[in-house]
Coordinates of C-alpha atoms in Angstrom, one line a residue:
Chain A
M1 CA -128.9 -151.2 134.9
E2 CA -129.1 -147.6 135.9
A3 CA -124.8 -148.0 137.4
R4 CA -124.0 -149.7 134.3
A5 CA -125.4 -146.9 131.9
T6 CA -123.2 -144.2 134.4
T7 CA -120.1 -146.5 134.1
D8 CA -120.9 -146.6 130.0
R9 CA -121.1 -142.9 129.7
W10 CA -118.4 -142.4 131.4
L11 CA -116.4 -144.1 130.0
Y12 CA -117.4 -143.0 126.4
W13 CA -116.8 -139.5 127.2
T14 CA -113.9 -139.9 128.7
V15 CA -112.1 -141.9 125.8
A16 CA -113.6 -139.2 123.7
A17 CA -112.1 -136.1 125.9
L18 CA -108.7 -138.0 125.7
S19 CA -108.7 -138.5 121.8
L20 CA -109.2 -135.1 121.3
L21 CA -106.7 -134.1 123.7
G22 CA -104.6 -136.8 121.7
L23 CA -105.7 -134.7 118.3
I24 CA -104.7 -131.3 119.6
V25 CA -101.1 -132.9 120.4
A26 CA -100.9 -134.9 117.6
G27 CA -102.1 -132.1 115.2
Y28 CA -99.7 -129.3 117.6
L29 CA -96.7 -131.7 116.5
T30 CA -97.9 -131.7 112.5
Y31 CA -98.0 -127.9 112.9
I32 CA -94.4 -127.7 114.5
K33 CA -93.1 -130.6 111.7
W34 CA -94.4 -128.6 109.1
F35 CA -93.9 -124.7 110.2
P36 CA -90.1 -125.4 112.2
A37 CA -90.5 -121.7 113.6
A38 CA -93.8 -122.3 115.5
P39 CA -92.5 -120.4 119.2
F40 CA -94.2 -123.2 121.7
C41 CA -91.7 -125.9 121.0
T42 CA -88.5 -124.0 122.5
G43 CA -87.8 -124.3 125.9
V44 CA -89.9 -127.6 126.5
G45 CA -87.6 -130.4 127.0
D46 CA -85.9 -131.0 122.9
C47 CA -89.3 -131.3 120.8
E48 CA -87.6 -130.4 118.3
A49 CA -84.8 -132.6 117.7
V50 CA -87.2 -135.0 117.8
N51 CA -89.5 -134.3 115.5
T52 CA -87.0 -133.1 112.7
S53 CA -84.8 -136.6 112.8
I54 CA -85.3 -138.7 110.0
Y55 CA -87.3 -140.9 112.6
S56 CA -90.4 -138.4 112.2
E57 CA -91.6 -139.5 109.4
V58 CA -92.2 -142.3 107.3
A59 CA -92.5 -142.8 103.6
G60 CA -92.7 -138.9 103.9
I61 CA -95.3 -138.7 106.4
P62 CA -94.8 -137.2 109.1
V63 CA -95.5 -139.8 111.7
A64 CA -97.5 -136.9 114.2
L65 CA -100.1 -136.6 111.2
L66 CA -100.8 -140.5 111.4
G67 CA -101.2 -140.3 115.2
A68 CA -103.4 -136.9 114.7
L69 CA -105.3 -139.6 112.0
A70 CA -105.5 -142.0 114.3
Y71 CA -107.0 -140.0 116.8
A72 CA -109.6 -138.6 114.5
A73 CA -110.7 -141.7 113.7
I74 CA -111.6 -143.0 117.4
L75 CA -112.9 -139.8 117.9
I76 CA -115.3 -139.8 114.7
A77 CA -116.2 -143.5 115.4
L78 CA -117.0 -142.1 119.5
L79 CA -119.6 -139.6 118.1
L80 CA -121.0 -141.9 115.7
E81 CA -122.1 -144.9 118.1
P82 CA -125.0 -143.4 119.0
R83 CA -126.2 -142.0 115.4
L84 CA -125.3 -145.0 113.4
P85 CA -126.2 -148.8 114.3
L86 CA -122.8 -149.8 112.3
A87 CA -120.5 -147.6 114.5
G88 CA -122.7 -148.6 117.7
E89 CA -121.8 -152.3 117.2
W90 CA -118.1 -151.9 116.0
G91 CA -117.0 -148.3 117.3
A92 CA -115.7 -150.1 120.5
L93 CA -113.9 -152.4 118.7
F94 CA -112.1 -150.2 116.3
G95 CA -111.4 -147.7 118.8
F96 CA -109.4 -150.5 120.7
G97 CA -107.9 -151.6 117.3
V98 CA -106.7 -148.4 116.2
A99 CA -105.0 -147.8 120.0
L100 CA -103.8 -150.6 120.0
A101 CA -101.9 -149.9 117.2
G102 CA -101.0 -146.5 117.9
V103 CA -99.9 -148.3 121.6
L104 CA -97.5 -150.1 119.9
Y105 CA -95.9 -147.5 117.3
S106 CA -95.8 -145.2 120.3
A107 CA -93.7 -147.8 122.1
Y108 CA -91.2 -147.8 119.7
L109 CA -91.3 -144.2 118.7
T110 CA -90.7 -143.9 122.5
Y111 CA -87.7 -146.5 122.7
I112 CA -86.3 -144.4 119.9
E113 CA -86.2 -141.3 122.2
I114 CA -84.4 -142.6 124.3
A115 CA -82.2 -145.3 122.9
V116 CA -81.2 -143.8 119.7
I117 CA -81.7 -139.9 119.6
R118 CA -81.3 -139.8 123.3
K119 CA -83.4 -136.2 124.0
I120 CA -87.3 -136.7 125.2
C121 CA -90.2 -134.9 123.3
P122 CA -93.1 -134.1 126.3
Y123 CA -95.7 -133.7 123.0
C124 CA -94.8 -137.0 122.4
V125 CA -94.6 -138.6 125.9
T126 CA -97.8 -137.0 125.7
S127 CA -99.5 -139.0 123.6
A128 CA -98.0 -141.7 124.5
V129 CA -99.2 -141.9 127.4
V130 CA -102.9 -140.6 126.2
I131 CA -103.0 -143.3 124.0
T132 CA -102.4 -145.8 126.0
L133 CA -104.8 -144.8 128.6
I134 CA -107.6 -144.5 124.8
W135 CA -106.2 -148.2 124.7
V136 CA -107.1 -149.6 128.2
L137 CA -110.4 -147.9 128.7
A138 CA -111.2 -149.2 125.1
G139 CA -110.3 -152.4 126.4
V140 CA -112.8 -151.8 129.1
R141 CA -115.8 -150.8 127.0
V142 CA -115.1 -154.0 124.8
Y143 CA -115.0 -156.0 127.6
R144 CA -118.1 -154.4 128.7
K145 CA -119.6 -154.6 125.7
W146 CA -118.6 -157.8 124.1
L147 CA -118.1 -160.1 127.1
T148 CA -120.3 -159.2 130.0
E149 CA -123.5 -159.6 127.7
S150 CA -125.7 -161.9 129.1
Chain B
M1 CA -142.0 -183.4 129.8
K2 CA -142.4 -179.1 129.5
R3 CA -139.8 -179.4 132.6
K4 CA -137.2 -181.5 130.1
Q5 CA -138.3 -179.3 126.9
A6 CA -137.2 -176.6 129.0
E7 CA -133.8 -177.7 130.4
R8 CA -133.4 -179.0 126.5
Q9 CA -133.6 -175.4 125.7
Q10 CA -131.6 -174.3 128.6
R11 CA -129.0 -176.0 127.6
R12 CA -128.9 -174.8 124.2
Q13 CA -129.1 -171.4 124.9
Q14 CA -126.1 -172.0 127.3
A15 CA -124.4 -173.7 124.0
M16 CA -124.9 -170.6 121.9
R17 CA -124.1 -168.4 124.2
A18 CA -120.7 -170.2 125.2
Q19 CA -120.2 -170.5 120.9
R20 CA -120.9 -166.8 120.9
R21 CA -118.5 -165.7 123.3
R22 CA -115.6 -167.9 121.5
Q23 CA -116.7 -166.1 118.5
I24 CA -116.1 -162.5 119.9
V25 CA -112.3 -163.7 121.5
W26 CA -111.9 -165.0 118.1
I27 CA -112.9 -161.2 116.1
I28 CA -111.0 -159.5 119.7
A29 CA -108.2 -160.9 118.6
G30 CA -108.2 -160.6 115.1
V31 CA -108.5 -157.0 115.5
A32 CA -105.3 -157.3 118.1
L33 CA -103.6 -159.1 115.4
L34 CA -104.5 -156.6 112.8
A35 CA -102.7 -153.8 114.9
V36 CA -100.4 -155.9 115.6
V37 CA -99.2 -156.3 111.8
V38 CA -100.1 -152.0 111.2
A39 CA -97.8 -151.3 113.9
G40 CA -95.2 -153.2 112.6
I41 CA -95.4 -152.2 108.5
L42 CA -95.5 -148.7 110.1
I43 CA -92.2 -149.9 112.0
S44 CA -90.6 -151.7 109.7
Q45 CA -91.0 -148.4 107.7
A46 CA -88.3 -146.2 109.6
P47 CA -86.7 -144.5 109.7
K48 CA -87.1 -143.2 106.1
P49 CA -85.5 -144.4 103.4
V50 CA -82.4 -141.5 103.1
G51 CA -84.4 -138.2 103.8
E52 CA -83.1 -135.3 102.4
F53 CA -79.3 -133.9 103.2
V54 CA -77.5 -131.0 102.0
T55 CA -74.8 -131.8 99.0
V56 CA -71.9 -129.7 98.3
E57 CA -69.6 -129.1 95.0
P58 CA -66.9 -131.3 94.8
T59 CA -63.7 -128.6 95.2
T60 CA -60.0 -128.7 94.7
W61 CA -58.4 -129.5 97.7
P62 CA -54.5 -128.4 98.0
M63 CA -52.1 -131.0 97.0
A64 CA -54.8 -134.0 98.5
D65 CA -53.6 -137.0 99.4
G66 CA -55.8 -139.8 100.6
K67 CA -56.3 -138.3 104.1
A68 CA -53.5 -135.7 103.7
M69 CA -52.9 -132.6 102.3
G70 CA -49.9 -131.0 101.3
L71 CA -46.4 -132.2 100.7
A72 CA -45.2 -135.6 102.0
D73 CA -41.7 -134.1 103.0
A74 CA -43.1 -130.5 104.3
P75 CA -41.3 -129.3 107.3
V76 CA -44.2 -129.8 109.7
L77 CA -46.7 -132.3 110.5
I78 CA -49.8 -131.4 111.4
E79 CA -52.5 -134.2 112.4
E80 CA -55.8 -133.9 113.6
F81 CA -57.9 -136.5 115.0
A82 CA -61.9 -136.3 115.0
D83 CA -65.1 -137.7 115.2
F84 CA -67.8 -136.7 112.2
Q85 CA -70.5 -136.9 114.4
C86 CA -68.0 -134.3 117.1
P87 CA -69.7 -130.4 116.7
Y88 CA -66.7 -129.4 117.7
C89 CA -65.0 -131.4 115.1
K90 CA -67.8 -129.4 113.0
Q91 CA -66.5 -125.8 114.0
F92 CA -62.9 -127.0 113.7
H93 CA -63.3 -127.7 110.1
D94 CA -65.9 -125.1 109.7
N95 CA -63.3 -122.1 111.3
I96 CA -60.0 -123.4 111.6
Q97 CA -59.0 -125.9 109.0
G98 CA -59.4 -124.1 105.7
R99 CA -57.2 -120.9 107.7
I100 CA -54.1 -123.7 108.5
V101 CA -54.8 -125.2 104.7
A102 CA -54.2 -121.5 103.4
D103 CA -51.4 -120.6 105.5
Y104 CA -49.5 -123.8 105.6
V105 CA -50.0 -126.4 103.6
E106 CA -50.9 -124.6 100.4
T107 CA -47.0 -122.7 101.0
G108 CA -45.4 -125.6 101.5
K109 CA -45.0 -125.6 104.8
A110 CA -46.9 -127.9 106.3
R111 CA -48.5 -131.2 105.5
F112 CA -52.4 -131.5 107.1
E113 CA -53.5 -135.2 108.1
F114 CA -56.6 -136.5 109.1
H115 CA -57.5 -139.3 111.8
H116 CA -60.5 -141.2 113.3
F117 CA -61.3 -140.6 116.6
I118 CA -64.0 -142.3 117.6
V119 CA -65.9 -140.6 121.0
I120 CA -69.2 -139.8 120.3
D121 CA -70.6 -143.5 119.8
G122 CA -69.7 -144.5 123.3
N123 CA -71.4 -141.4 125.0
V124 CA -74.8 -141.5 123.1
G125 CA -74.5 -144.8 121.6
G126 CA -75.3 -146.6 118.3
N127 CA -72.3 -146.8 115.9
E128 CA -72.8 -143.7 113.7
S129 CA -69.4 -142.0 114.3
R130 CA -67.5 -145.6 113.1
R131 CA -69.8 -145.9 110.2
A132 CA -69.1 -142.3 109.1
A133 CA -65.5 -143.0 109.3
E134 CA -65.5 -145.8 107.6
A135 CA -67.8 -144.4 104.4
S136 CA -64.9 -141.8 104.4
E137 CA -62.3 -144.3 104.0
C138 CA -65.0 -145.7 101.5
A139 CA -64.9 -142.6 99.8
N140 CA -60.9 -142.5 100.3
E141 CA -60.6 -145.3 98.3
Q142 CA -62.3 -143.5 95.3
G143 CA -59.7 -140.7 95.6
R144 CA -62.4 -138.5 97.2
F145 CA -61.7 -138.5 100.9
W146 CA -61.8 -134.7 101.4
D147 CA -65.1 -134.0 99.4
Y148 CA -67.1 -136.6 101.4
F149 CA -65.2 -135.3 104.7
S150 CA -66.7 -131.8 103.5
L151 CA -70.4 -133.8 102.9
L152 CA -70.2 -135.7 106.4
Y153 CA -69.6 -132.3 108.3
A154 CA -72.3 -130.1 106.3
N155 CA -74.7 -132.8 107.1
Q156 CA -74.1 -133.3 110.5
G157 CA -76.7 -133.8 113.0
A158 CA -78.2 -134.2 116.5
E159 CA -75.3 -136.9 117.7
G160 CA -77.1 -140.6 117.1
G161 CA -79.8 -138.9 115.8
G162 CA -79.6 -140.9 112.4
S163 CA -78.2 -138.3 109.9
Y164 CA -75.1 -140.9 109.6
A165 CA -77.7 -143.9 109.1
D166 CA -76.0 -146.4 106.3
N167 CA -78.6 -145.5 103.6
R168 CA -78.0 -142.1 104.0
L169 CA -73.9 -142.2 104.1
K170 CA -74.6 -144.5 100.5
A171 CA -76.9 -141.4 99.3
F172 CA -73.8 -139.0 100.1
A173 CA -71.5 -141.0 97.9
G174 CA -74.0 -141.0 95.3
S175 CA -74.3 -137.1 95.4
L176 CA -71.0 -136.7 94.9
G177 CA -70.7 -139.3 91.9
L178 CA -68.6 -142.4 93.2
D179 CA -69.4 -145.2 91.9
Q180 CA -72.2 -146.3 94.1
A181 CA -72.2 -150.2 93.9
Q182 CA -68.3 -150.2 95.0
F183 CA -69.1 -147.8 97.8
D184 CA -71.9 -149.8 99.1
R185 CA -69.8 -152.9 98.5
C186 CA -67.3 -151.3 100.8
L187 CA -69.2 -149.9 103.9
D188 CA -71.5 -153.0 103.7
S189 CA -68.3 -155.3 104.2
N190 CA -66.7 -153.5 107.0
K191 CA -63.6 -153.3 105.0
Y192 CA -61.8 -150.8 106.8
A193 CA -63.2 -151.1 110.2
Q194 CA -59.7 -152.3 111.8
A195 CA -58.4 -148.7 109.6
V196 CA -60.3 -147.1 111.5
R197 CA -59.6 -148.9 114.7
D198 CA -55.6 -148.4 113.4
D199 CA -56.5 -144.2 113.9
E200 CA -57.9 -145.0 117.5
A201 CA -55.2 -146.5 118.2
K202 CA -52.6 -143.9 117.1
A203 CA -55.3 -141.8 118.8
R204 CA -55.0 -143.2 122.4
G205 CA -51.1 -143.3 121.5
Y206 CA -50.6 -140.1 121.8
R207 CA -53.6 -140.0 125.0
L208 CA -55.5 -137.9 123.6
R209 CA -58.9 -137.6 125.6
G210 CA -61.4 -135.8 123.1
T211 CA -62.0 -134.2 119.9
P212 CA -60.9 -132.6 117.3
S213 CA -57.6 -133.0 118.8
L214 CA -54.7 -131.4 117.2
I215 CA -50.6 -132.8 117.3
V216 CA -48.2 -130.8 115.8
N217 CA -44.9 -132.3 114.9
G218 CA -45.9 -134.6 117.7
K219 CA -46.9 -132.3 120.5
A220 CA -50.9 -131.5 121.3
V221 CA -51.9 -128.2 120.6
A222 CA -53.7 -127.2 124.1
N223 CA -56.9 -125.7 122.2
P224 CA -57.3 -126.3 118.3
M225 CA -60.0 -124.1 118.7
D226 CA -57.9 -120.8 118.9
Y227 CA -55.9 -120.2 116.1
N228 CA -53.8 -118.1 117.7
Q229 CA -52.3 -121.2 119.6
V230 CA -52.8 -123.3 116.1
Q231 CA -50.2 -120.8 114.8
A232 CA -48.3 -120.1 117.5
A233 CA -47.5 -124.6 117.6
I234 CA -47.1 -124.6 114.0
E235 CA -44.8 -121.8 113.4
A236 CA -42.9 -122.9 116.5
A237 CA -42.2 -126.3 115.0
L238 CA -41.0 -124.5 112.0
A239 CA -38.5 -122.6 114.0
A240 CA -37.5 -125.6 115.6
V241 CA -37.1 -127.3 111.9
P242 CA -33.1 -127.1 111.4

């Protein structure tokens, strides 16, 4: 039982840390979308070309902002898990669902980067990797919580 | 008796656990399906409808005649072969073409003709160069080739980055006040695909390798980006005219 609790804690905090990392990266991409003169974007790959392409917005909303909101939602649900019974019951599954949508959309955006724009944005790739890790770990959490219950 | 009851109880519990497990699997599948639908909706929304683009003021082009400018019987024929996605073609348009027009076309010494030569699509994938070329032919159909030509270069973006996506090409036409329905039909029907291919065949006939290329009375200018070279070629052609 002790080992199980330790693993659960590890999963919880790892997903929380990854969500925070994703939130920072997507938040930064949103920032440079709104303030294109931001300096840290230059010199690393070509995130400016990617982040200013017509694929960087959906219905006028920057995709980076959508990413930031998704990470924030996962993080908030996680933080509420020990405090709110509803979040405790459904938080892991919620994180899994949001992360899955994020993985699929990130896969599409990565395809656009590689095949259409032909420029790679390192921040976007970082975000794609982070959301994929969150999805895998959230999947493990869902499995452990729901499917290994005795 | 008691043992049978205990067994029944156990079987009931097992059945309930199995049922709960099935419910959980369905719930997870439902969440996954919802996630797929959300991602699908986002993907279907991209790229955004048109995006922002630069507009240009329609202007007067000296002796404009379709994709050409200048007198039909001018002594010198200057043929440009270009790709709207090519950055050097934009530079040629911005820095060199205006000087040629002012010095030689307006003075009746030369006729300037534009031809398509699609090279960028092959390098970066996609078909934006070809579609932009066909769109310019659709603008030509409405007598506005040169305005559309300037508008395309004004909105040149990252190669293959969607600047010349079909919906934007149509919006460009709208911004110039072209008949939108006619333009849209023209672009959607690939009406001028063959005309563009004919231009490319002409470029291959001259054994051109890149864009922009400039042919002055049948001879290629080594570096069209150098106005001195362009000028020398035109002057030589003028001198050779009997």
